[in-house]
Coordinates of C-alpha atoms and ligand atoms in Angstrom, one line a residue:
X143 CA -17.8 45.6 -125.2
X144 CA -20.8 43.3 -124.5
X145 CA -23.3 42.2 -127.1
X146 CA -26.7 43.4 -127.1
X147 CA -29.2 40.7 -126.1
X148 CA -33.0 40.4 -124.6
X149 CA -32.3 40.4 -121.0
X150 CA -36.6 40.6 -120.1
X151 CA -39.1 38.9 -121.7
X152 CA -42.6 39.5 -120.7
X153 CA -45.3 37.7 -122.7
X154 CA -48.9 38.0 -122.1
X155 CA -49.3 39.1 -118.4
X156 CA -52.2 40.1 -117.4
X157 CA -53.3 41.3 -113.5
X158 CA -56.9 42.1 -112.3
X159 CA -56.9 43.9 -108.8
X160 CA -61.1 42.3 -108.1
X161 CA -63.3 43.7 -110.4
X162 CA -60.5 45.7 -111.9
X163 CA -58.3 44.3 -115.4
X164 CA -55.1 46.8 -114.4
X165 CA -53.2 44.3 -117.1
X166 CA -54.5 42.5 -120.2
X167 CA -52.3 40.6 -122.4
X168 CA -49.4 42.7 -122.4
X169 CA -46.3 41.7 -124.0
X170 CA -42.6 43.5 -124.0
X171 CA -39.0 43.3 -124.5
X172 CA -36.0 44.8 -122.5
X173 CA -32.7 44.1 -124.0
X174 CA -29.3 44.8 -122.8
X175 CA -27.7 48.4 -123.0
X176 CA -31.4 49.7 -123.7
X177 CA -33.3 52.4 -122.1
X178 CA -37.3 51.5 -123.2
X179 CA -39.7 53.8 -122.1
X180 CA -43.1 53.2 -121.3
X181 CA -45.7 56.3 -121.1
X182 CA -49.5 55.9 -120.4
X183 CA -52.4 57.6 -118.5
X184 CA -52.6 57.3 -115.2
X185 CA -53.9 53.6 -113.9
X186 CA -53.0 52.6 -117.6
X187 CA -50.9 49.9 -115.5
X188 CA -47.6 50.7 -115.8
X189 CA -46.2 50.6 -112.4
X190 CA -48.2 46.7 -112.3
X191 CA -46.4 46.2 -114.6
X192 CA -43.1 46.7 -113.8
X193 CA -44.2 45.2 -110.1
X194 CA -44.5 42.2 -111.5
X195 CA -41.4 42.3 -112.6
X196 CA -39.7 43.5 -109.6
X197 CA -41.2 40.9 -108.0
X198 CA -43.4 42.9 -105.9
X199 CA -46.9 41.1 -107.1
X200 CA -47.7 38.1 -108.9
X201 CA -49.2 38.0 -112.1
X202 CA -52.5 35.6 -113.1
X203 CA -51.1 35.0 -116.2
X204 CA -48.4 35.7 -118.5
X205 CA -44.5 34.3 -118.6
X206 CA -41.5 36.2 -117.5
X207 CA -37.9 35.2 -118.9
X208 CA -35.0 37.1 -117.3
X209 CA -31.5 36.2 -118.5
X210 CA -33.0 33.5 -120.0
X211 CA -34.4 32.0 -116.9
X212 CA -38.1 31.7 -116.6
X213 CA -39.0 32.9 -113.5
X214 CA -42.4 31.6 -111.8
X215 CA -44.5 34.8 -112.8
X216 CA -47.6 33.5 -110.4
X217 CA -46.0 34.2 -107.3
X218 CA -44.5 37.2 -106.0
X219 CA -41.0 36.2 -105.5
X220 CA -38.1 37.4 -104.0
X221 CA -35.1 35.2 -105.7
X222 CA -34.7 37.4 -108.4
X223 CA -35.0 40.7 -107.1
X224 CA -31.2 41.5 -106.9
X225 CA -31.3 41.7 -110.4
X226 CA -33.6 44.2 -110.8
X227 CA -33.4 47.0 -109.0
X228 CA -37.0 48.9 -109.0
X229 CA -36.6 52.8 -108.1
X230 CA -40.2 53.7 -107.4
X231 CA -42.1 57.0 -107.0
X232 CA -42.0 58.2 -104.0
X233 CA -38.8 56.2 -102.7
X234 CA -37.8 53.5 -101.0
X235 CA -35.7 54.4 -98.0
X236 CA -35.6 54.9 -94.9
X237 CA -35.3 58.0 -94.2
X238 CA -34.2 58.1 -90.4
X239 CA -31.2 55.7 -91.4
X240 CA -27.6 56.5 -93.2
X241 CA -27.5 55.5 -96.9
X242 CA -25.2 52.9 -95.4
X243 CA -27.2 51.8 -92.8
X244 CA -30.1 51.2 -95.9
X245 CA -27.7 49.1 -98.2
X246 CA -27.2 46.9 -95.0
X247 CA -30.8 46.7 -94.4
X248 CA -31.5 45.8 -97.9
X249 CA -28.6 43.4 -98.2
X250 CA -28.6 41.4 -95.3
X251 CA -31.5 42.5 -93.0
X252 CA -29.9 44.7 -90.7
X253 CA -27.9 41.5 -89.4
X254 CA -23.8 42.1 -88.9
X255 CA -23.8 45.6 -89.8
X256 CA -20.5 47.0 -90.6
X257 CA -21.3 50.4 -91.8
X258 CA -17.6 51.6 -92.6
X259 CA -17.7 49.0 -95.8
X260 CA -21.3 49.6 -96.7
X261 CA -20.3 53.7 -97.0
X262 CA -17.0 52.6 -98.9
X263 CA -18.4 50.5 -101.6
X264 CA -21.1 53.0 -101.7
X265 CA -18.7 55.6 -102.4
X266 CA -16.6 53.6 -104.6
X267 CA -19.7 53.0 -107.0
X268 CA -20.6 56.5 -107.2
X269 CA -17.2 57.2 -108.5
X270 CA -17.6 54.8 -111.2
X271 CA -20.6 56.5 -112.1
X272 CA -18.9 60.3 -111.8
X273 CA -21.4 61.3 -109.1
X274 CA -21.2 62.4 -105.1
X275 CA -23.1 61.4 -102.5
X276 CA -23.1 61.7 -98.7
X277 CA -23.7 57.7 -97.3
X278 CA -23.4 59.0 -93.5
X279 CA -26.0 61.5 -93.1
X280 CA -30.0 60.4 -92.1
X281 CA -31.7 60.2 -95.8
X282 CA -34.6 62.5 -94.4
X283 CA -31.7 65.4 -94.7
X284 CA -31.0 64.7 -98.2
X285 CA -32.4 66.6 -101.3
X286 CA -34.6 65.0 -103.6
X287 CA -32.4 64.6 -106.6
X288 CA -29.3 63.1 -103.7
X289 CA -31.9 60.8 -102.1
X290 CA -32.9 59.7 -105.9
X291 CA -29.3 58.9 -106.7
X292 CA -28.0 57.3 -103.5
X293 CA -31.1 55.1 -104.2
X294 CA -30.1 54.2 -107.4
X295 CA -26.5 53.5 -105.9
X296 CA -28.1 51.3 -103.5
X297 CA -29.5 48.8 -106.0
X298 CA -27.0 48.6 -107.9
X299 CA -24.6 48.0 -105.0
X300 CA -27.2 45.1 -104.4
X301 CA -26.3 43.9 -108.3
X302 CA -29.0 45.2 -110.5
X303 CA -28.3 45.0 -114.4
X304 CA -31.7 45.6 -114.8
X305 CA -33.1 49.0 -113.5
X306 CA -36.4 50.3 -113.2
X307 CA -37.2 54.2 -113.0
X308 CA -40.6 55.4 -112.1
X309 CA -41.0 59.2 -112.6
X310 CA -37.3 59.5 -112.3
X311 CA -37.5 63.5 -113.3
X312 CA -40.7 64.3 -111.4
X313 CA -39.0 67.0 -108.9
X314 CA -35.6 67.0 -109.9
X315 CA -33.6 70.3 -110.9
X316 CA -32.5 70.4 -114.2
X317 CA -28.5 70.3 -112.9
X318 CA -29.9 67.0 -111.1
X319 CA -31.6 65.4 -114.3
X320 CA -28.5 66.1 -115.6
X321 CA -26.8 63.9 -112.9
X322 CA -29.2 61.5 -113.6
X323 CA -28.4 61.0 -117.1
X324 CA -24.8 60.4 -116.3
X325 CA -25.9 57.6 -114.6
X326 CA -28.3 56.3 -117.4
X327 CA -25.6 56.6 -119.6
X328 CA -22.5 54.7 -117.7
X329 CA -25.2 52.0 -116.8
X330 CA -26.4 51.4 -120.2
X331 CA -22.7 51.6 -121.5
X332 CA -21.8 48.6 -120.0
X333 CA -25.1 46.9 -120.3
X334 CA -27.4 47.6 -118.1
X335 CA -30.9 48.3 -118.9
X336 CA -33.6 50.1 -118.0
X337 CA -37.5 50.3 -117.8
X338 CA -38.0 54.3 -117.6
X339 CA -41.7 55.4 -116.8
X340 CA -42.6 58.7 -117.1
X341 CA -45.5 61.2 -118.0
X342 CA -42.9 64.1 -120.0
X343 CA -43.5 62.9 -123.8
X344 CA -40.8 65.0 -125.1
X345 CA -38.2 63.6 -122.2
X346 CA -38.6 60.3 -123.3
X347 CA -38.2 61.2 -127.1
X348 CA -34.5 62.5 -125.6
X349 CA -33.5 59.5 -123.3
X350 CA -34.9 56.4 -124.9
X351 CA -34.1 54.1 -127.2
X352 CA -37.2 52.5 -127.3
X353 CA -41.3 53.6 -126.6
X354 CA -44.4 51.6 -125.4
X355 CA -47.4 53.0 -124.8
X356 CA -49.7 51.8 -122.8
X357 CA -53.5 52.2 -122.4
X358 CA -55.9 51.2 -119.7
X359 CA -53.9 48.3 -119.1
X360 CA -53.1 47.2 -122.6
X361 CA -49.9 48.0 -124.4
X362 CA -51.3 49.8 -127.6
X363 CA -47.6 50.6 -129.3
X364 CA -43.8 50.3 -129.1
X365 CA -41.4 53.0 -131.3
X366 CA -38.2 53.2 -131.7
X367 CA -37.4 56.4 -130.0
X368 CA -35.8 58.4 -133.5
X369 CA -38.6 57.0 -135.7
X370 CA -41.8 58.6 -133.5
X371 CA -43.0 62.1 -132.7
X372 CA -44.5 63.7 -129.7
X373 CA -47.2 64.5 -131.4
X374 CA -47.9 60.2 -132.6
X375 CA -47.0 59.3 -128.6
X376 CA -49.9 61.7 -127.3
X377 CA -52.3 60.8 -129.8
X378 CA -51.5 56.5 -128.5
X379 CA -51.7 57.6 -124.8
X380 CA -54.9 59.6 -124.9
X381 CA -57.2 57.0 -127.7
X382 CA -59.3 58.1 -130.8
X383 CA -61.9 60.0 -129.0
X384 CA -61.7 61.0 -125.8
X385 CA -64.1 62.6 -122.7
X386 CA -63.2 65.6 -121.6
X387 CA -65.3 68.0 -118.9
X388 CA -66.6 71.1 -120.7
X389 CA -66.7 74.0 -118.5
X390 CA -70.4 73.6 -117.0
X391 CA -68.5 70.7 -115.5
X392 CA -70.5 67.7 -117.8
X393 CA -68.6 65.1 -119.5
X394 CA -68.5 65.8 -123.6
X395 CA -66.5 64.0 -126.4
X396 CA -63.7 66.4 -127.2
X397 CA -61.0 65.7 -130.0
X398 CA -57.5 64.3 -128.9
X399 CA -56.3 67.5 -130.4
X400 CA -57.0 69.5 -127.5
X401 CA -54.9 66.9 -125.0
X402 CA -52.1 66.8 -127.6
X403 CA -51.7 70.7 -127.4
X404 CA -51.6 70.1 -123.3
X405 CA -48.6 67.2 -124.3
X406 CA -46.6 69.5 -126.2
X407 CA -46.9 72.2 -123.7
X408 CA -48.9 74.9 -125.4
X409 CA -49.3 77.7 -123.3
X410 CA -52.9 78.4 -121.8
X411 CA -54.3 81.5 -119.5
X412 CA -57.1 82.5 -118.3
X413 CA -58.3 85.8 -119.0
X414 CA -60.2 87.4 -115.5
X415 CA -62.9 89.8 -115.6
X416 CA -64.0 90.5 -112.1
X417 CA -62.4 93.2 -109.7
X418 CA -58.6 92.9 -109.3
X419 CA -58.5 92.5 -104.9
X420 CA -55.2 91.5 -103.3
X421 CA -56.0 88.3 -101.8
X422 CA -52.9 87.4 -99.9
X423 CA -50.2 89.5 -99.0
X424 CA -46.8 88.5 -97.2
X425 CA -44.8 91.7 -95.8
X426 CA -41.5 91.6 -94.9
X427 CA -41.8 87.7 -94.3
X428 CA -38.9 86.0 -92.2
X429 CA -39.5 82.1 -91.1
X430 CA -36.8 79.3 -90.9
X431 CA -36.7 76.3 -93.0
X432 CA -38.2 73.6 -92.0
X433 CA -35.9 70.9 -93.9
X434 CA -32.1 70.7 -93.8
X435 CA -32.0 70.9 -97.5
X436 CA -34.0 73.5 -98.1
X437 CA -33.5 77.6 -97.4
X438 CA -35.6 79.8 -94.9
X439 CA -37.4 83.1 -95.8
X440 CA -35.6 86.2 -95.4
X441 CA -37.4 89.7 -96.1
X442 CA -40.4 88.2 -98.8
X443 CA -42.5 90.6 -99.8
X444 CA -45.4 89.0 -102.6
X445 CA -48.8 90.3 -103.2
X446 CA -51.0 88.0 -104.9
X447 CA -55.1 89.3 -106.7
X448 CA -57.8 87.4 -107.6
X449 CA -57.5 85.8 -110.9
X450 CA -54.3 85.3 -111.3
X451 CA -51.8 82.4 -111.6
X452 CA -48.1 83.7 -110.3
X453 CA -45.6 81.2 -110.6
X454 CA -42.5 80.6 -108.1
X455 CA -39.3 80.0 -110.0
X456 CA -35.5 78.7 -108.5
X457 CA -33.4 76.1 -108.3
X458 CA -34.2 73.7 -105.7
X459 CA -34.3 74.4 -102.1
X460 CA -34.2 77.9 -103.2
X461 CA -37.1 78.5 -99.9
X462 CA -40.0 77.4 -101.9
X463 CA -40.9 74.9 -99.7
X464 CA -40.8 77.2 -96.8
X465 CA -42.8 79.5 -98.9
X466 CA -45.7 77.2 -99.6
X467 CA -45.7 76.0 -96.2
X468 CA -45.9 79.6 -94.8
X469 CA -48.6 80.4 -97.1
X470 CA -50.2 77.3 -95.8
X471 CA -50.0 78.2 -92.0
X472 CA -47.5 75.8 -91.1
X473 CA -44.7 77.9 -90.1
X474 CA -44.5 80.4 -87.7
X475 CA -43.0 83.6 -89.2
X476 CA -39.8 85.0 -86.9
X477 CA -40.3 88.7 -88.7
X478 CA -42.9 90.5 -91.4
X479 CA -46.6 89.8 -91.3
X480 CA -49.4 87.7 -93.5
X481 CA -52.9 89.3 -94.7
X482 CA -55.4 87.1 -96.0
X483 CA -58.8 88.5 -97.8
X484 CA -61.3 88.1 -95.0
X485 CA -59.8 85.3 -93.2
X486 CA -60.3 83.3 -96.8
X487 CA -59.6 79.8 -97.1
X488 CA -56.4 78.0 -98.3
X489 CA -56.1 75.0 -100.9
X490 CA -53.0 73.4 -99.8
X491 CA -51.5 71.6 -102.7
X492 CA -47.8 70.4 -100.8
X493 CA -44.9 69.1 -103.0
X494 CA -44.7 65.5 -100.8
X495 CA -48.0 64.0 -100.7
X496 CA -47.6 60.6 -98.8
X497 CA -46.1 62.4 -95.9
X498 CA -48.4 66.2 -96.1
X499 CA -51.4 65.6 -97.7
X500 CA -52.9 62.3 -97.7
X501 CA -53.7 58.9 -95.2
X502 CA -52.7 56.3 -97.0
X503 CA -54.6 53.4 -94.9
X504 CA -57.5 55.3 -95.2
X505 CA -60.2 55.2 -97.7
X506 CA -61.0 57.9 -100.4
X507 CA -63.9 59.4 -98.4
X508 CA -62.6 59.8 -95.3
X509 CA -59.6 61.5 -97.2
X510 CA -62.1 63.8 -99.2
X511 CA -64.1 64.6 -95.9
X512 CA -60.9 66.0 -94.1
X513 CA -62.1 69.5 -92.9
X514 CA -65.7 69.1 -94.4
X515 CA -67.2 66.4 -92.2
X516 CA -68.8 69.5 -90.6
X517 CA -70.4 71.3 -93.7
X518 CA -74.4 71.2 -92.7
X519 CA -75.0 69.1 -96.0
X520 CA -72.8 66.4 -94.7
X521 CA -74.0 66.3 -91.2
X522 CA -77.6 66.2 -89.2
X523 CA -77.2 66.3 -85.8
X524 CA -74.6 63.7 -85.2
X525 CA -75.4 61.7 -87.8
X526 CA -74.0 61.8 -91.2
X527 CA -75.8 62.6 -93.8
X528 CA -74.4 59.0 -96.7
X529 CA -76.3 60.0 -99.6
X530 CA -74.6 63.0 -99.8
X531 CA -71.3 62.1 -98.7
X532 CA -71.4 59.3 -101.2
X533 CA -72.3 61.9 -104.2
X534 CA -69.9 64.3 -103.2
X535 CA -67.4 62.0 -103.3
X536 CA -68.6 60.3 -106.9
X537 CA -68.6 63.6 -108.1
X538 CA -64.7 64.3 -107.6
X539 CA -63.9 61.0 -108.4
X540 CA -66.4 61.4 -111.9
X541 CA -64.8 64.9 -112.3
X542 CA -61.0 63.7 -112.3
X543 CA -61.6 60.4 -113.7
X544 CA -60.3 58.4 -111.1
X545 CA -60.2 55.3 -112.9
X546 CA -61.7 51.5 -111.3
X547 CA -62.0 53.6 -107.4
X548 CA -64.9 53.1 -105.4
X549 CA -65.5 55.7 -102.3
X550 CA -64.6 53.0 -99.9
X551 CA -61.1 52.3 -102.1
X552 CA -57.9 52.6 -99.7
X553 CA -55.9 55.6 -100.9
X554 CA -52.7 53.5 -100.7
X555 CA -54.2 51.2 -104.0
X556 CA -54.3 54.1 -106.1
X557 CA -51.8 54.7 -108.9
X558 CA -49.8 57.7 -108.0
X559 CA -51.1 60.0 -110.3
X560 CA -54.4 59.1 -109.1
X561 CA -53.6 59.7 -105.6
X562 CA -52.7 63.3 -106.4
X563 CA -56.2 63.7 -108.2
X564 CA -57.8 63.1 -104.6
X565 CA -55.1 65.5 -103.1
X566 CA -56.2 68.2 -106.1
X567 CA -60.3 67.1 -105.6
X568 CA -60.2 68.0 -101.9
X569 CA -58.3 70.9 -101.8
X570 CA -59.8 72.7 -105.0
X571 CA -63.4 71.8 -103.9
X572 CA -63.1 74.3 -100.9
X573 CA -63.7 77.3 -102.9
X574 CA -60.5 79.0 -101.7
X575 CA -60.1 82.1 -102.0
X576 CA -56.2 81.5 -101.9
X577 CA -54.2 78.1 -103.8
X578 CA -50.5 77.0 -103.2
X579 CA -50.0 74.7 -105.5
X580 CA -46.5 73.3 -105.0
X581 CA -45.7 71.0 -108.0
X582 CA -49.1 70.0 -108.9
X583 CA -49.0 68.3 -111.8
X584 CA -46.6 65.9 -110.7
X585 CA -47.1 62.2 -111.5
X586 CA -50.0 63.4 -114.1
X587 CA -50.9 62.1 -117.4
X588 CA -51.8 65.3 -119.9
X589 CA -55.5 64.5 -119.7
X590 CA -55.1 64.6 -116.0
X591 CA -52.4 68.1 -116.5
X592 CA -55.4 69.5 -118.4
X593 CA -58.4 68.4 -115.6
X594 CA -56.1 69.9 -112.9
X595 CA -55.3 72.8 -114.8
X596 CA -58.6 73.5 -115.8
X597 CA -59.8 73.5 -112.2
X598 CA -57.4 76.0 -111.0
X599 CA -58.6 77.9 -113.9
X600 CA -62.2 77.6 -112.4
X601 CA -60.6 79.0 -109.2
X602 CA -59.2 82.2 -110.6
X603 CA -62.4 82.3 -112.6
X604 CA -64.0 82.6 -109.6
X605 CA -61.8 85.0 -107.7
X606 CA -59.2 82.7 -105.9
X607 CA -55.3 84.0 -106.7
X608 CA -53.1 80.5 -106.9
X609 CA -49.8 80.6 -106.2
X610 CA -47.8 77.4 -108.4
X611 CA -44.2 76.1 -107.5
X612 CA -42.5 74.0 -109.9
X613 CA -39.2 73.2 -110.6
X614 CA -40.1 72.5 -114.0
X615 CA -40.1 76.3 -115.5
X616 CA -42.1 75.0 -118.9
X617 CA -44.7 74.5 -116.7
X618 CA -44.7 77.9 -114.9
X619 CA -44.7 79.3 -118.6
X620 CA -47.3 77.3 -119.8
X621 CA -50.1 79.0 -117.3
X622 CA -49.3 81.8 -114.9
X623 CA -49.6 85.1 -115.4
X624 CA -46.1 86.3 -113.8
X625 CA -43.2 84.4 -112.6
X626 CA -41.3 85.4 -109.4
X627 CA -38.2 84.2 -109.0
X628 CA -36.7 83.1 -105.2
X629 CA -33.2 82.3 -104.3
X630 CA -31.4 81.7 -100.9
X631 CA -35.1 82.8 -99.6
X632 CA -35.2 85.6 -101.1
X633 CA -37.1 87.1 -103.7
X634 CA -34.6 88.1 -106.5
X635 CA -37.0 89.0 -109.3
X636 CA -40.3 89.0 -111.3
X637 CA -41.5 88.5 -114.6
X638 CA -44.8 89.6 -116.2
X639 CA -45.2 86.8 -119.3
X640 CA -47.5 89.4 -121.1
X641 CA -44.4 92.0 -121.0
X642 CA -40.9 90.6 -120.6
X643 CA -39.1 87.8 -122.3
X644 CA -37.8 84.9 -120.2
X645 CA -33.5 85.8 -121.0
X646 CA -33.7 86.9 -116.9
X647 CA -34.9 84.1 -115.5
X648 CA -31.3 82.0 -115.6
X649 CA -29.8 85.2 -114.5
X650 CA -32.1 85.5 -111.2
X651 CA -32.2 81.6 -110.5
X652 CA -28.6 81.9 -110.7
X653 CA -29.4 85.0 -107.8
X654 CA -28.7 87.9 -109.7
X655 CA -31.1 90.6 -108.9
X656 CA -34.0 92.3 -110.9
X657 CA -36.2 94.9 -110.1
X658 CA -38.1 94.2 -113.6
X659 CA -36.7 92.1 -116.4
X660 CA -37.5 94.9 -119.6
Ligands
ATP152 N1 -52.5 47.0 -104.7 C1 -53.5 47.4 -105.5 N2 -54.8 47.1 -105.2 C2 -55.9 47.4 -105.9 N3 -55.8 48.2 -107.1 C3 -54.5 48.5 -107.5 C4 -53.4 48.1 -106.7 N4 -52.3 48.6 -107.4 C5 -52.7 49.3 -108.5 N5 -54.1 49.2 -108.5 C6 -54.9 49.7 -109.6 O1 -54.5 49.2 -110.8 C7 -54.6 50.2 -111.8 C8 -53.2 50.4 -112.5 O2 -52.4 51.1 -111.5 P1 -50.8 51.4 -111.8 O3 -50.3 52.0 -110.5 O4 -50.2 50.3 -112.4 O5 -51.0 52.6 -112.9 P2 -49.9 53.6 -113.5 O6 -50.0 53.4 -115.0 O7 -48.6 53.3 -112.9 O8 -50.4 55.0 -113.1 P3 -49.7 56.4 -112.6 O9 -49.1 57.0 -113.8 O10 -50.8 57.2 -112.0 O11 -48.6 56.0 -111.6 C9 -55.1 51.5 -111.1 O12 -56.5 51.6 -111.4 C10 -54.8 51.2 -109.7 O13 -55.8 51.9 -108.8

C-alpha cells in the first residue's frame, strides 16, 4: 500500500496569452491516489492550466513542485513530461499509425522501431488494467472510447503517475465510461493521480475525490467531493450575477438560478405555434458507413416538421454518424430517397469538429464567412464590404460570449468549448430550415449549454425542424420533443416524451424493436 502524499504543487501561476490574463494567481494541490476535478466555464483556463503542467507552455509566474522537484515553471520543458501523461480533447495520435507504432513515436522518436514489443507491453498493461485493446490496427479505425483508452495506455506505458484527463466522457458510451472508470480506479489504487476536467457537474460529484472551480482564470473554490452539491459547484462556475441574452437577443442580468437549472439538467421545450410542415423527409434510406467503426443505413424512414427537436438515440456507432452525414449531403445514398422543404438550407453541426467543421490555421472570420462571403451585405462588386463583415462577426462572438477573441483570432487559440461556439454561430446564423446537430453541446460550459440551446430553440421558433444526436440520453431528454432510437442502422423505435415513459429505450438501444413504446 503506498502512502498518500502531494505529488503536484502549483503555487501562484499565472499566464496572459497578449492582452488576455487566461491565469491569475492560481494555486492547487494533487496528491497521490487522488482524482481532483477541476470544472469552469469555458476559457476559465483550465486546459492552461494543466499545459503548464504538462509542460506544453510556460508560465510568467508561479512555482511548480512535482515529486518534490521544483521544476523551472518559465519554460516549457520537456524533462518531465514522462511523468505526466496529459490526455487532451480532441486526442493525441496519430491516427494513420498502429497504437504501437504511436508508443514508438512517442518513446523514442520513431528511431529503432520494433513494433512486436511496443504491441506486447501495450497489451500486457491493458491487462493490468482489465481492459482490451487492438495495438495493430491504424487509430483512424478505432472507436472513440478505444482510441481514448489505448491513449491512456500509451502514457502510461511512457511512465505517467500523474494523469491528466480533459473531457474524458465527452462522447463516450456509457459501457465505455464504464471502461474508463476501471482505469481511474486501478490507477488511483496504486497511486496514481489525476487532474480530471470536465463540464458534467454531477459526474464529477461521482468520480472525484476532490473539486476546484475555476473562473475566468482564477481558481474561486476547492471541495471535497462528499462535502459539496451540484447545486454549490454551479452557483461557483457561473458568479453572483450573471449576463444572459434575453430572447430579443440583448444582453440582460439574469439570476444564476436559471444556469443552475441548465446544470442539473432540467428539462426545457419549446412550445411551436406556426403550421406543422414536414421539412425533411428520408424514405427508405440505404447508404454505407463511412468509418470502420461505425454502421451504414439500412431501410431509414424519419420525417422531421418544423418546430420540433427529435432526438437520435443508440449505443455508439449505432449509424448515427452516417445518419447526420446523410442528412448533411455528404453521402451518397445506395437505396430510398431524401426530400427537403424547397431545397431549404442545412446547419451542419458534425460530432468531430477539428477534422468536419472548422480551419484551425485560419482566423474566426474567415471561418464565420464560409458559405456567406457571397451574401449581397458582405460583398460590392468584388470588394468586400469590412464594416459589415466585422459586425457580423462581433455579433456572434457578443451573442456566444466568446471570451478575450478578436475577429482576426486564429481558431486554433480558442479553448475547445469556444471553438464549438464558432462551429454553432456559423451554422445556426443561416436560417436553416433543417439542423443536425450531432453532439452539440460537447465541450460546453452550462451557460454556454443554455446559449446553444436557446438558439436552436430560436430555430424551431422560427420554423427549422433540428435533428440532435447524442450519446448522452439526459441530454436528448432534457429538450426534444421525441426520441428515435437507431441500431445496426436501423431505426428500431420512437418515443414521444409528452406520451410514453422512457422504460423502452434500453430495450431498443439494446435493438429490440418498437412500433410505439405505450
Ligand atoms: N495558445 C493560445 N494563444 C492565445 N490564447 C489562448 C491560447 N490558448 C488558450 N488561449 C486563451 O486562454 C483562455 C483560456 O483557455 P483554456 O483553453 O485554458 O480554457 P478552458 O477553461 O480549458 O476552456 P474549455 O472548457 O472551453 O476547454 C481562452 O480565452 C483561450 O482563448
Amino acid at each position: 500500500m503506498f502512502a498518500h502524499s502531494t505529488i503536484v504543487q502549483m503555487h501562484q501561476v499565472s499566464k496572459r496569452f497578449g492582452d488576455l490574463v487566461a491565469l491569475e494567481d492560481v494555486s492547487v494541490e494533487l496528491n497521490s491516489g487522488e482524482i481532483h476535478a477541476i470544472i469552469g466555464e469555458n476559457g476559465a483556463g483550465k486546459s492552461t492550466l494543466m499545459r503548464i503542467l504538462g509542460g506544453h507552455f510556460a508560465a510568467d509566474a508561479g512555482t511548480l513542485v512535482i515529486n518534490g522537484a521544483t521544476i523551472e515553471i518559465k519554460r516549457a520543458h520537456q524533462g518531465y513530461r514522462a511523468s505526466v501523461g496529459f490526455v487532451e480533447q480532441e486526442g493525441g495520435l496519430i491516427d494513420e499509425m498502429t497504437g504501437a507504432e504511436n508508443l514508438i513515436l512517442a518513446e523514442r522518436g520513431g528511431f529503432w522501431s520494433d513494433t512486436p514489443s511496443a504491441s506486447k507491453r501495450l497489451r500486457l498493461l491493458a491487462e493490468t488494467f482489465d481492459t482490451e485493446i487492438a495495438t495493430d490496427v491504424p487509430v483512424v479505425s478505432l472507436a472513440m472510447g478505444q482510441r481514448q483508452r489505448l491513449e491512456i495506455l500509451i502514457v502510461l506505458a511512457l511512465g505517467a503517475r500523474i494523469l491528466i484527463l480533459d473531457e474524458p466522457t465527452a462522447s463516450l458510451s456509457v459501457d465505455d465510461a464504464k471502461a474508463l472508470g476501471g482505469i481511474m480506479r486501478e490507477f488511483t489504487r496504486t497511486g496514481g493521480a489525476i487532474f480530471y476536467i470536465s463540464h458534467k457537474l454531477n459526474e464529477v460529484r461521482d468520480v472525484a475525490d476532490r473539486i476546484s472551480v475555476m473562473r475566468r482564470g482564477k481558481l474561486v473554490s476547492t471541495y471535497a467531493a462528499r462535502n459539496t452539491t451540484v447545486t454549490a459547484l454551479a452557483a461557483d462556475m457561473v458568479g453572483d450575477v450573471v449576463r444572459s441574452r434575453s430572447s430579443s437577443g440583448s444582453i440582460a442580468e439574469a439570476a444564476p438560478t436559471d444556469l443552475i437549472k441548465v446544470a442539473l439538467g432540467a428539462r426545457d421545450e419549446i412550445a411551436f405555434e406556426g403550421p406543422k410542415v414536414e421539412v425533411c423527409r428520408l424514405s427508405g434510406v440505404s447508404a454505407p458507413a463511412r468509418y470502420k467503426s461505425e454502421a451504414g443505413l439500412s431501410d431509414v424512414n424519419l420525417t422531421v416538421f418544423s418546430g420540433e427537436i427529435v432526438g437520435i438515440a443508440g449505443v455508439v456507432g449505432s449509424g448515427q454518424t452516417t445518419l447526420a452525414e446523410v442528412m448533411a449531403g455528404l453521402v451518397q445514398l445506395t437505396s430510398g430517397y431524401i426530400r427537403q422543404k424547397n431545397n431549404g438550407s442545412v446547419a451542419y453541426i458534425p460530432e468531430n469538429r477539428h477534422r468536419d467543421a472548422l480551419a484551425l490555421s485560419l482566423s474566426i472570420q474567415d471561418n464565420l464567412l464560409v458559405h456567406l462571403q457571397s451574401r449581397p451585405e458582405f460583398l460590392r462588386g468584388l470588394w468586400f464590404r469590412h464594416a459589415n463583415v466585422r459586425r457580423h462577426v462581433d455579433g456572434i462572438l457578443n451573442r456566444f460570449r466568446i471570451r478575450g477573441a478578436k475577429a482576426e483570432t486564429l481558431v486554433r487559440m480558442l479553448s475547445g468549448g469556444n471553438q464549438q461556439k464558432v462551429v454553432v454561430g456559423r451554422e445556426l446564423d443561416k436560417t436553416p430550415s433543417l439542423v443536425v446537430a450531432h453532439n452539440p453541446f460537447r465541450g460546453l460550459d452550462v451557460r454556454a449549454i443554455q446559449d446553444v440551446r436557446d438558439s436552436m430553440f430560436d430555430a424551431c421558433r422560427a420554423g427549422s425542424g433540428v435533428v440532435m444526436i447524442s450519446s448522452d440520453l439526459d441530454e436528448l431528454v432534457q429538450s426534444c420533443h421525441r426520441i428515435v432510437v437507431l441500431f445496426s442502422g436501423r431505426v428500431v423505435g420512437e418515443v414521444d416524451l409528452h406520451k410514453d415513459g422512457l422504460h423502452a429505450l434500453g430495450g431498443m438501444m439494446g435493438g429490440i424493436e418498437y412500433d410505439r413504446v405505450g
